[in-house]
mmCIF file of C-alpha atoms in Angstrom:
data_model
loop_
_atom_site.group_PDB
_atom_site.id
_atom_site.type_symbol
_atom_site.label_atom_id
_atom_site.label_comp_id
_atom_site.label_asym_id
_atom_site.label_seq_id
_atom_site.Cartn_x
_atom_site.Cartn_y
_atom_site.Cartn_z
ATOM 1 C CA UNK A 1247 0.000 0.000 0.000
ATOM 2 C CA UNK A 1248 1.199 3.500 -0.805
ATOM 3 C CA UNK A 1249 0.068 6.286 1.488
ATOM 4 C CA UNK A 1250 0.292 9.837 0.145
ATOM 5 C CA UNK A 1251 -1.881 12.765 -0.829
ATOM 6 C CA UNK A 1252 -3.718 12.463 -4.140
ATOM 7 C CA UNK A 1253 -1.609 13.758 -7.012
ATOM 8 C CA UNK A 1254 1.729 13.498 -5.208
ATOM 9 C CA UNK A 1255 2.851 10.163 -6.645
ATOM 10 C CA UNK A 1256 2.565 8.060 -9.759
ATOM 11 C CA UNK A 1257 3.011 4.293 -9.661
ATOM 12 C CA UNK A 1258 3.873 2.647 -12.968
ATOM 13 C CA UNK A 1259 5.624 -0.463 -14.189
ATOM 14 C CA UNK A 1260 9.238 0.496 -14.968
ATOM 15 C CA UNK A 1261 9.120 -1.398 -18.254
ATOM 16 C CA UNK A 1262 6.420 0.890 -19.638
ATOM 17 C CA UNK A 1263 7.849 3.446 -22.062
ATOM 18 C CA UNK A 1264 7.011 6.815 -20.569
ATOM 19 C CA UNK A 1265 8.078 10.449 -20.498
ATOM 20 C CA UNK A 1266 7.282 13.730 -18.825
ATOM 21 C CA UNK A 1267 7.645 17.415 -19.539
ATOM 22 C CA UNK A 1268 10.864 19.190 -18.459
ATOM 23 C CA UNK A 1269 10.912 20.284 -14.848
ATOM 24 C CA UNK A 1270 10.964 24.095 -15.014
ATOM 25 C CA UNK A 1271 10.032 24.544 -11.353
ATOM 26 C CA UNK A 1272 12.364 25.049 -8.410
ATOM 27 C CA UNK A 1273 11.157 21.773 -6.877
ATOM 28 C CA UNK A 1274 13.092 18.538 -7.275
ATOM 29 C CA UNK A 1275 11.363 15.556 -8.815
ATOM 30 C CA UNK A 1276 12.126 12.434 -6.886
ATOM 31 C CA UNK A 1277 12.114 8.915 -8.238
ATOM 32 C CA UNK A 1278 12.128 5.632 -6.408
ATOM 33 C CA UNK A 1279 12.662 2.720 -8.770
ATOM 34 C CA UNK A 1280 12.446 -0.737 -7.242
ATOM 35 C CA UNK A 1281 13.154 -3.901 -9.177
ATOM 36 C CA UNK A 1282 13.176 -7.552 -8.198
ATOM 37 C CA UNK A 1283 15.466 -10.182 -9.645
ATOM 38 C CA UNK A 1284 15.604 -13.694 -8.234
ATOM 39 C CA UNK A 1285 19.077 -14.713 -7.063
ATOM 40 C CA UNK A 1286 19.409 -17.339 -9.789
ATOM 41 C CA UNK A 1287 18.998 -14.628 -12.451
ATOM 42 C CA UNK A 1288 22.313 -12.922 -11.715
ATOM 43 C CA UNK A 1289 23.983 -10.729 -14.323
ATOM 44 C CA UNK A 1290 25.938 -12.319 -17.170
ATOM 45 C CA UNK A 1291 29.033 -10.263 -16.286
ATOM 46 C CA UNK A 1292 30.014 -8.717 -12.964
ATOM 47 C CA UNK A 1293 28.431 -5.387 -12.063
ATOM 48 C CA UNK A 1294 29.521 -2.910 -9.418
ATOM 49 C CA UNK A 1295 28.280 -4.021 -6.009
ATOM 50 C CA UNK A 1296 26.588 -1.862 -3.398
ATOM 51 C CA UNK A 1297 29.100 0.408 -1.608
ATOM 52 C CA UNK A 1298 30.184 -1.640 1.431
ATOM 53 C CA UNK A 1299 30.353 1.416 3.700
ATOM 54 C CA UNK A 1300 26.728 2.297 2.911
ATOM 55 C CA UNK A 1301 25.504 -1.282 3.373
ATOM 56 C CA UNK A 1302 27.263 -1.384 6.750
ATOM 57 C CA UNK A 1303 25.175 1.597 7.905
ATOM 58 C CA UNK A 1304 21.849 -0.054 7.038
ATOM 59 C CA UNK A 1305 19.657 -1.413 9.839
ATOM 60 C CA UNK A 1306 20.306 -5.088 10.597
ATOM 61 C CA UNK A 1307 16.872 -6.164 9.322
ATOM 62 C CA UNK A 1308 17.428 -4.376 5.978
ATOM 63 C CA UNK A 1309 21.026 -5.446 5.273
ATOM 64 C CA UNK A 1310 20.111 -8.972 4.009
ATOM 65 C CA UNK A 1311 18.311 -7.354 1.056
ATOM 66 C CA UNK A 1312 21.552 -5.703 -0.074
ATOM 67 C CA UNK A 1313 23.721 -8.748 -0.674
ATOM 68 C CA UNK A 1314 26.058 -8.933 -3.653
ATOM 69 C CA UNK A 1315 24.480 -7.938 -6.973
ATOM 70 C CA UNK A 1316 26.675 -10.592 -8.573
ATOM 71 C CA UNK A 1317 24.946 -13.541 -6.915
ATOM 72 C CA UNK A 1318 24.506 -16.384 -9.368
ATOM 73 C CA UNK A 1319 22.974 -19.704 -8.530
ATOM 74 C CA UNK A 1320 22.934 -21.179 -12.005
ATOM 75 C CA UNK A 1321 25.550 -22.383 -14.481
ATOM 76 C CA UNK A 1322 25.693 -19.785 -17.264
ATOM 77 C CA UNK A 1323 28.115 -21.917 -19.263
ATOM 78 C CA UNK A 1324 25.334 -24.006 -20.722
ATOM 79 C CA UNK A 1325 25.597 -25.496 -24.221
ATOM 80 C CA UNK A 1326 22.864 -23.272 -25.692
ATOM 81 C CA UNK A 1327 24.682 -20.011 -24.846
ATOM 82 C CA UNK A 1328 26.473 -18.685 -27.933
ATOM 83 C CA UNK A 1329 30.235 -18.374 -27.448
ATOM 84 C CA UNK A 1330 30.147 -14.843 -28.866
ATOM 85 C CA UNK A 1331 27.158 -13.628 -26.805
ATOM 86 C CA UNK A 1332 27.632 -9.933 -25.992
ATOM 87 C CA UNK A 1333 27.662 -8.794 -22.391
ATOM 88 C CA UNK A 1334 27.131 -5.094 -23.070
ATOM 89 C CA UNK A 1335 25.202 -2.967 -25.528
ATOM 90 C CA UNK A 1336 24.323 0.686 -25.976
ATOM 91 C CA UNK A 1337 21.265 1.645 -23.985
ATOM 92 C CA UNK A 1338 21.250 -1.352 -21.650
ATOM 93 C CA UNK A 1339 24.772 -1.507 -20.277
ATOM 94 C CA UNK A 1340 25.108 -0.009 -16.758
ATOM 95 C CA UNK A 1341 28.190 1.909 -17.943
ATOM 96 C CA UNK A 1342 25.825 4.314 -19.712
ATOM 97 C CA UNK A 1343 25.597 6.138 -16.380
ATOM 98 C CA UNK A 1344 29.357 6.604 -16.157
ATOM 99 C CA UNK A 1345 29.840 10.268 -16.976
ATOM 100 C CA UNK A 1346 33.496 10.532 -15.965
#
C-alpha cells in the first residue's frame, strides 16, 4: 500500500515506455525505482556491487536485502549459450551512467 496525498505520486511499471515534460520549477522531482530479480537470475558479467560502507550503515533487518548484486545460482556456461554472446550494448549496459 502506498500512502500519500492524491496527485503526489505516480506508480507505474518500470518497463512501460514513458516520459514527462521538463521540470521548469524550483522543486526537485524524486524517483524511487524498485526492481526484483531472483538470485538465480544474476547478471551475465560482474556489475559494481553496493558500496560496502553504505551497506554497513543499514539497519540489521534491511542489510540482508543488499547482498552482492553478482549472486549467481545457475551455471551460465550451458551449451545453448552462444560463445560470442555480448555482455554489453548501448542503452542497456550499466556503464551508460558513467559520466566521468
